[in-house]
GROMACS .gro file of C-alpha atoms in nm:
model
  332
    1MET     CA    1  16.182 -11.050 -12.578
    2GLN     CA    2  16.426 -11.314 -12.433
    3PRO     CA    3  16.363 -11.684 -12.492
    4PHE     CA    4  16.224 -11.879 -12.209
    5SER     CA    5  16.459 -12.034 -11.952
    6LYS     CA    6  16.432 -12.164 -11.599
    7ASP     CA    7  16.796 -12.126 -11.565
    8ALA     CA    8  17.104 -12.089 -11.765
    9THR     CA    9  17.128 -12.461 -11.847
   10ASP     CA   10  16.755 -12.539 -11.922
   11GLU     CA   11  16.644 -12.576 -12.275
   12PRO     CA   12  16.275 -12.525 -12.401
   13ARG     CA   13  16.070 -12.848 -12.391
   14GLY     CA   14  15.949 -12.923 -12.742
   15PRO     CA   15  15.696 -13.161 -12.914
   16VAL     CA   16  15.671 -13.531 -12.857
   17ASP     CA   17  15.914 -13.725 -13.076
   18ALA     CA   18  15.718 -13.869 -13.367
   19SER     CA   19  15.980 -14.123 -13.414
   20VAL     CA   20  15.897 -14.261 -13.060
   21VAL     CA   21  15.518 -14.195 -13.040
   22PRO     CA   22  15.333 -14.200 -13.376
   23ARG     CA   23  15.169 -13.872 -13.473
   24PHE     CA   24  14.821 -14.029 -13.452
   25ALA     CA   25  14.870 -14.131 -13.085
   26GLY     CA   26  14.872 -13.947 -12.770
   27ILE     CA   27  14.702 -13.638 -12.645
   28ALA     CA   28  14.631 -13.376 -12.908
   29THR     CA   29  14.796 -13.067 -12.774
   30PHE     CA   30  14.899 -12.813 -13.036
   31ALA     CA   31  15.169 -12.960 -13.243
   32ARG     CA   32  15.205 -13.218 -12.960
   33LEU     CA   33  15.371 -12.953 -12.740
   34PRO     CA   34  15.382 -12.973 -12.366
   35ARG     CA   35  15.100 -12.831 -12.157
   36LEU     CA   36  15.160 -12.499 -11.981
   37ASP     CA   37  15.126 -12.671 -11.639
   38GLU     CA   38  15.421 -12.900 -11.743
   39VAL     CA   39  15.659 -12.619 -11.796
   40GLU     CA   40  15.550 -12.364 -11.536
   41ARG     CA   41  15.611 -12.068 -11.768
   42ALA     CA   42  15.628 -12.002 -12.146
   43ASP     CA   43  15.737 -11.753 -12.399
   44ILE     CA   44  15.413 -11.811 -12.583
   45ALA     CA   45  15.095 -11.992 -12.474
   46ILE     CA   46  14.859 -12.137 -12.723
   47VAL     CA   47  14.501 -12.130 -12.589
   48GLY     CA   48  14.177 -12.248 -12.731
   49ILE     CA   49  13.865 -12.048 -12.690
   50PRO     CA   50  13.567 -12.264 -12.784
   51PHE     CA   51  13.303 -11.999 -12.814
   52ASP     CA   52  13.075 -11.920 -13.109
   53SER     CA   53  12.762 -11.761 -12.975
   54GLY     CA   54  12.847 -11.450 -13.152
   55VAL     CA   55  12.804 -11.587 -13.505
   56SER     CA   56  12.552 -11.431 -13.739
   57TYR     CA   57  12.519 -11.725 -13.979
   58ARG     CA   58  12.664 -12.083 -13.965
   59PRO     CA   59  12.769 -12.207 -13.601
   60GLY     CA   60  13.029 -12.465 -13.520
   61ALA     CA   61  13.340 -12.267 -13.451
   62ARG     CA   62  13.327 -12.371 -13.072
   63PHE     CA   63  13.472 -12.702 -13.204
   64GLY     CA   64  13.751 -12.521 -13.396
   65PRO     CA   65  14.028 -12.536 -13.122
   66ALA     CA   66  14.011 -12.919 -13.103
   67HIS     CA   67  13.989 -12.962 -13.476
   68VAL     CA   68  14.301 -12.745 -13.537
   69ARG     CA   69  14.499 -12.919 -13.261
   70GLU     CA   70  14.412 -13.244 -13.428
   71ALA     CA   71  14.536 -13.127 -13.763
   72SER     CA   72  14.860 -12.987 -13.595
   73ARG     CA   73  14.984 -13.334 -13.523
   74LEU     CA   74  15.151 -13.321 -13.869
   75LEU     CA   75  15.369 -13.017 -13.786
   76ARG     CA   76  15.740 -13.073 -13.759
   77PRO     CA   77  16.004 -12.898 -13.546
   78TYR     CA   78  16.193 -12.720 -13.825
   79ASN     CA   79  16.048 -12.442 -14.045
   80PRO     CA   80  16.271 -12.406 -14.361
   81ALA     CA   81  16.085 -12.117 -14.491
   82GLN     CA   82  16.185 -11.901 -14.208
   83ASP     CA   83  16.498 -12.101 -14.112
   84VAL     CA   84  16.397 -12.146 -13.763
   85PHE     CA   85  16.323 -12.423 -13.504
   86PRO     CA   86  16.017 -12.223 -13.347
   87PHE     CA   87  16.009 -12.472 -13.043
   88ASP     CA   88  16.374 -12.472 -12.971
   89ALA     CA   89  16.411 -12.090 -12.998
   90GLN     CA   90  16.130 -12.033 -12.728
   91GLN     CA   91  15.915 -12.212 -12.488
   92VAL     CA   92  15.569 -12.263 -12.648
   93ALA     CA   93  15.307 -12.458 -12.458
   94ASP     CA   94  14.942 -12.546 -12.495
   95ALA     CA   95  14.749 -12.378 -12.229
   96GLY     CA   96  14.417 -12.576 -12.290
   97ASP     CA   97  14.098 -12.388 -12.326
   98ILE     CA   98  13.932 -12.077 -12.179
   99ALA     CA   99  13.574 -12.184 -12.086
  100ALA     CA  100  13.312 -11.913 -12.174
  101ASN     CA  101  12.935 -11.890 -12.117
  102PRO     CA  102  12.757 -12.022 -12.439
  103PHE     CA  103  12.430 -11.841 -12.354
  104ASP     CA  104  12.541 -11.488 -12.257
  105ILE     CA  105  12.781 -11.307 -12.491
  106ALA     CA  106  12.864 -11.024 -12.238
  107ALA     CA  107  12.941 -11.279 -11.970
  108ALA     CA  108  13.160 -11.484 -12.203
  109VAL     CA  109  13.361 -11.187 -12.311
  110ALA     CA  110  13.427 -11.100 -11.950
  111GLU     CA  111  13.537 -11.464 -11.888
  112ILE     CA  112  13.764 -11.465 -12.191
  113GLU     CA  113  13.921 -11.150 -12.078
  114ALA     CA  114  13.977 -11.274 -11.720
  115GLY     CA  115  14.119 -11.599 -11.849
  116ALA     CA  116  14.363 -11.424 -12.084
  117ARG     CA  117  14.476 -11.196 -11.814
  118GLN     CA  118  14.542 -11.493 -11.594
  119LEU     CA  119  14.726 -11.667 -11.860
  120SER     CA  120  14.939 -11.356 -11.932
  121GLU     CA  121  15.085 -11.408 -11.580
  122HIS     CA  122  15.233 -11.744 -11.700
  123ALA     CA  123  15.313 -11.649 -12.067
  124ASP     CA  124  15.468 -11.350 -12.233
  125ARG     CA  125  15.248 -11.379 -12.545
  126LEU     CA  126  14.935 -11.563 -12.630
  127VAL     CA  127  14.825 -11.709 -12.951
  128ALA     CA  128  14.457 -11.802 -12.940
  129ILE     CA  129  14.257 -12.050 -13.151
  130GLY     CA  130  13.879 -11.979 -13.179
  131GLY     CA  131  13.607 -11.980 -13.165
  132ASP     CA  132  13.435 -11.699 -13.351
  133HIS     CA  133  13.577 -11.351 -13.393
  134THR     CA  134  13.395 -11.209 -13.090
  135ILE     CA  135  13.699 -11.335 -12.896
  136ALA     CA  136  13.923 -11.071 -13.050
  137LEU     CA  137  13.760 -10.787 -12.837
  138PRO     CA  138  13.857 -10.937 -12.489
  139LEU     CA  139  14.194 -11.042 -12.620
  140LEU     CA  140  14.266 -10.685 -12.748
  141ARG     CA  141  14.169 -10.553 -12.399
  142VAL     CA  142  14.436 -10.761 -12.256
  143ALA     CA  143  14.693 -10.664 -12.500
  144HIS     CA  144  14.603 -10.297 -12.449
  145ALA     CA  145  14.650 -10.339 -12.081
  146GLN     CA  146  15.011 -10.463 -12.159
  147HIS     CA  147  15.115 -10.251 -12.446
  148GLY     CA  148  14.884  -9.959 -12.477
  149PRO     CA  149  14.701  -9.903 -12.812
  150VAL     CA  150  14.821 -10.176 -13.053
  151ALA     CA  151  14.820 -10.197 -13.430
  152VAL     CA  152  14.569 -10.460 -13.555
  153LEU     CA  153  14.651 -10.640 -13.869
  154HIS     CA  154  14.334 -10.810 -13.958
  155PHE     CA  155  14.312 -11.088 -14.215
  156ASP     CA  156  13.960 -11.136 -14.306
  157ALA     CA  157  13.691 -11.142 -14.588
  158HIS     CA  158  13.483 -10.900 -14.374
  159LEU     CA  159  13.551 -10.574 -14.207
  160ASP     CA  160  13.409 -10.676 -13.858
  161THR     CA  161  13.356 -10.306 -13.773
  162TRP     CA  162  12.971 -10.309 -13.800
  163ASP     CA  163  12.781 -10.169 -13.505
  164THR     CA  164  12.530 -10.422 -13.398
  165TYR     CA  165  12.337 -10.730 -13.514
  166PHE     CA  166  11.965 -10.752 -13.386
  167GLY     CA  167  12.069 -10.492 -13.129
  168ALA     CA  168  12.364 -10.690 -12.988
  169PRO     CA  169  12.685 -10.481 -12.970
  170MET     CA  170  12.932 -10.771 -12.931
  171THR     CA  171  12.924 -11.023 -13.207
  172HIS     CA  172  13.174 -11.161 -13.446
  173GLY     CA  173  13.096 -10.876 -13.686
  174THR     CA  174  13.164 -10.595 -13.431
  175PRO     CA  175  13.486 -10.653 -13.244
  176PHE     CA  176  13.712 -10.403 -13.420
  177ARG     CA  177  13.444 -10.127 -13.388
  178ARG     CA  178  13.429 -10.184 -13.010
  179ALA     CA  179  13.799 -10.204 -12.981
  180SER     CA  180  13.834  -9.877 -13.177
  181GLU     CA  181  13.568  -9.711 -12.961
  182GLU     CA  182  13.735  -9.828 -12.642
  183GLY     CA  183  14.077  -9.678 -12.750
  184LEU     CA  184  14.240 -10.024 -12.774
  185ILE     CA  185  14.388  -9.991 -13.112
  186ASP     CA  186  14.634  -9.757 -13.288
  187LEU     CA  187  14.415  -9.566 -13.529
  188THR     CA  188  14.725  -9.472 -13.754
  189ALA     CA  189  14.858  -9.832 -13.779
  190SER     CA  190  14.577 -10.073 -13.821
  191MET     CA  191  14.477 -10.254 -14.132
  192HIS     CA  192  14.238 -10.512 -14.291
  193VAL     CA  193  14.382 -10.767 -14.552
  194GLY     CA  194  14.183 -10.980 -14.783
  195ILE     CA  195  13.854 -10.787 -14.761
  196ARG     CA  196  13.612 -10.882 -15.042
  197GLY     CA  197  13.248 -10.946 -15.126
  198PRO     CA  198  12.927 -10.757 -15.092
  199LEU     CA  199  12.881 -10.482 -14.820
  200TYR     CA  200  12.561 -10.335 -14.672
  201SER     CA  201  12.634  -9.990 -14.786
  202LYS     CA  202  12.920  -9.752 -14.900
  203ASP     CA  203  12.890  -9.611 -14.542
  204ASP     CA  204  13.056  -9.940 -14.414
  205LEU     CA  205  13.388  -9.832 -14.572
  206GLU     CA  206  13.357  -9.479 -14.448
  207ASP     CA  207  13.283  -9.599 -14.094
  208ASP     CA  208  13.573  -9.838 -14.118
  209ALA     CA  209  13.817  -9.559 -14.217
  210ARG     CA  210  13.692  -9.338 -13.932
  211LEU     CA  211  13.749  -9.616 -13.681
  212GLY     CA  212  14.116  -9.639 -13.790
  213PHE     CA  213  14.161  -9.905 -14.054
  214ALA     CA  214  14.325  -9.897 -14.396
  215ILE     CA  215  14.241 -10.185 -14.632
  216VAL     CA  216  14.427 -10.418 -14.876
  217THR     CA  217  14.154 -10.600 -15.060
  218SER     CA  218  14.168 -10.946 -15.203
  219GLU     CA  219  14.158 -10.785 -15.559
  220PHE     CA  220  14.455 -10.580 -15.479
  221VAL     CA  221  14.657 -10.894 -15.402
  222GLU     CA  222  14.531 -11.049 -15.717
  223GLU     CA  223  14.628 -10.750 -15.934
  224HIS     CA  224  14.955 -10.638 -15.761
  225GLY     CA  225  15.086 -10.948 -15.584
  226VAL     CA  226  15.201 -11.052 -15.242
  227ALA     CA  227  15.508 -10.827 -15.233
  228ALA     CA  228  15.304 -10.506 -15.292
  229ALA     CA  229  15.055 -10.604 -15.021
  230VAL     CA  230  15.332 -10.667 -14.784
  231GLU     CA  231  15.489 -10.332 -14.858
  232ARG     CA  232  15.157 -10.158 -14.778
  233ILE     CA  233  15.127 -10.361 -14.455
  234ARG     CA  234  15.469 -10.278 -14.328
  235ALA     CA  235  15.441  -9.909 -14.423
  236ARG     CA  236  15.115  -9.899 -14.225
  237VAL     CA  237  15.216 -10.097 -13.911
  238GLY     CA  238  15.576  -9.959 -13.879
  239ASP     CA  239  15.723 -10.024 -13.540
  240ALA     CA  240  15.394 -10.026 -13.347
  241PRO     CA  241  15.334 -10.330 -13.104
  242LEU     CA  242  15.142 -10.558 -13.352
  243TYR     CA  243  14.839 -10.796 -13.282
  244ILE     CA  244  14.757 -11.021 -13.574
  245SER     CA  245  14.387 -11.143 -13.595
  246ILE     CA  246  14.310 -11.413 -13.869
  247ASP     CA  247  13.964 -11.511 -13.971
  248ILE     CA  248  14.009 -11.833 -14.156
  249ASP     CA  249  13.763 -11.696 -14.415
  250VAL     CA  250  14.029 -11.466 -14.550
  251LEU     CA  251  14.122 -11.779 -14.747
  252ASP     CA  252  13.916 -11.871 -15.051
  253PRO     CA  253  13.663 -12.152 -14.972
  254ALA     CA  254  13.870 -12.381 -15.202
  255HIS     CA  255  14.146 -12.362 -14.926
  256ALA     CA  256  13.920 -12.329 -14.622
  257PRO     CA  257  13.561 -12.459 -14.673
  258GLY     CA  258  13.506 -12.510 -14.298
  259THR     CA  259  13.402 -12.169 -14.182
  260GLY     CA  260  13.078 -12.000 -14.107
  261THR     CA  261  13.051 -11.705 -14.366
  262PRO     CA  262  13.255 -11.811 -14.669
  263GLU     CA  263  13.322 -11.558 -14.956
  264ALA     CA  264  13.448 -11.642 -15.311
  265GLY     CA  265  13.755 -11.487 -15.436
  266GLY     CA  266  13.985 -11.515 -15.128
  267LEU     CA  267  14.353 -11.556 -15.066
  268THR     CA  268  14.530 -11.884 -15.116
  269SER     CA  269  14.693 -12.060 -14.821
  270ARG     CA  270  15.026 -12.001 -14.995
  271GLU     CA  271  14.977 -11.628 -15.019
  272LEU     CA  272  14.870 -11.588 -14.656
  273LEU     CA  273  15.161 -11.791 -14.539
  274ARG     CA  274  15.403 -11.591 -14.741
  275MET     CA  275  15.259 -11.261 -14.604
  276LEU     CA  276  15.308 -11.388 -14.242
  277ARG     CA  277  15.666 -11.487 -14.312
  278ALA     CA  278  15.742 -11.134 -14.429
  279LEU     CA  279  15.636 -10.975 -14.093
  280ALA     CA  280  15.877 -11.164 -13.861
  281ASP     CA  281  16.078 -10.856 -13.789
  282LEU     CA  282  15.773 -10.666 -13.672
  283ARG     CA  283  15.672 -10.631 -13.299
  284ILE     CA  284  15.416 -10.913 -13.285
  285ILE     CA  285  15.266 -10.916 -12.937
  286GLY     CA  286  14.988 -11.159 -12.993
  287ALA     CA  287  14.759 -11.329 -13.234
  288ASP     CA  288  14.446 -11.518 -13.291
  289VAL     CA  289  14.323 -11.758 -13.565
  290VAL     CA  290  13.942 -11.779 -13.560
  291GLU     CA  291  13.625 -11.905 -13.727
  292VAL     CA  292  13.727 -12.267 -13.809
  293ALA     CA  293  13.399 -12.460 -13.811
  294PRO     CA  294  13.482 -12.826 -13.858
  295ALA     CA  295  13.123 -12.929 -13.940
  296TYR     CA  296  13.177 -12.758 -14.284
  297ASP     CA  297  13.529 -12.887 -14.324
  298HIS     CA  298  13.647 -13.157 -14.581
  299ALA     CA  299  13.945 -13.380 -14.528
  300GLN     CA  300  14.074 -13.133 -14.264
  301LEU     CA  301  14.145 -12.877 -14.534
  302THR     CA  302  14.055 -12.582 -14.319
  303ALA     CA  303  14.216 -12.721 -14.004
  304VAL     CA  304  14.544 -12.804 -14.184
  305ALA     CA  305  14.555 -12.446 -14.314
  306ALA     CA  306  14.476 -12.309 -13.968
  307SER     CA  307  14.744 -12.520 -13.799
  308HIS     CA  308  15.009 -12.398 -14.050
  309ILE     CA  309  14.892 -12.042 -13.997
  310VAL     CA  310  14.962 -12.074 -13.627
  311TYR     CA  311  15.281 -12.242 -13.692
  312GLU     CA  312  15.392 -11.951 -13.915
  313LEU     CA  313  15.298 -11.713 -13.652
  314LEU     CA  314  15.500 -11.894 -13.388
  315SER     CA  315  15.793 -11.899 -13.628
  316ALA     CA  316  15.768 -11.526 -13.697
  317MET     CA  317  15.738 -11.463 -13.319
  318SER     CA  318  16.069 -11.660 -13.268
  319PRO     CA  319  16.391 -11.489 -13.176
  320GLY     CA  320  16.657 -11.526 -13.432
  321VAL     CA  321  16.477 -11.566 -13.748
  322THR     CA  322  16.703 -11.535 -14.037
  323HIS     CA  323  16.501 -11.576 -14.353
  324PRO     CA  324  16.556 -11.292 -14.610
  325ASP     CA  325  16.184 -11.212 -14.602
  326ARG     CA  326  16.225 -11.095 -14.255
  327GLN     CA  327  16.452 -10.811 -14.376
  328SER     CA  328  16.265 -10.686 -14.665
  329PRO     CA  329  15.914 -10.672 -14.813
  330ASN     CA  330  16.074 -10.758 -15.164
  331LEU     CA  331  15.966 -11.122 -15.191
  332THR     CA  332  16.049 -11.159 -15.570
   0.00000   0.00000   0.00000
């Protein structure tokens, strides 16, 4: 994908200069980037989706986008881990929020889908900040409309392929079952990473495999390491168009306490960031980072982790990334 340019001489517009305006001042767009309406069109639009009516336990992720944007004030223009200036290599802009009905999940899903489709007319790729994981379903519908069935790389403590909760078919625990049933995902290239904790039944795993997902558990990462996990991911995804969906609860609660359904024994933030860096040469066509619930956060631990996750995704989606991790899953 070619970097954004209005004409041959224009350069992407980057963040506000922190040496001119202090980081704690000004409007909290993501990483202090320009708004989408200030640049007309972008390679990547960052969009908040403040919706959490699909949660099954602790609510509050509707406040996640603002919380992550606030923490992202600390991000800087150069990413040495991937040897890239992600905001110079491409035009990245903050598209604000997609408003969704907080009382009607079906209506909200339709509104999110419509909003994402409209945004896609002004940006080549979307990175969404949730909100609960329900938002992945409408985003995958939009991705499918553009690319056909996509590989879904899903970082999460939970499978999110359950059927219903209290008879509701669209919740934060069901988006990838619905996506599989609707033919949105590549059944040969999709994978969960970081799965752990108790399940309702062994049948959950059988259903999950039938729906098209392989699994790298948190225990696998602990036993075999990040390099082995990356090797499995890359072998599974191949060259398929890739949508990355990251539930912040894939991280251990020590690293991300501010989430609705925490599970002990998760990834460290360092492990997750390292995995994302190793995927930069894959065909990443979109992403989301969800389930940040600021009411349960402490000292912005969760928001800082989420903002860096988005930053690494933007870096991995940049043209011209040259870090060796981009070329090989061998990270040792």
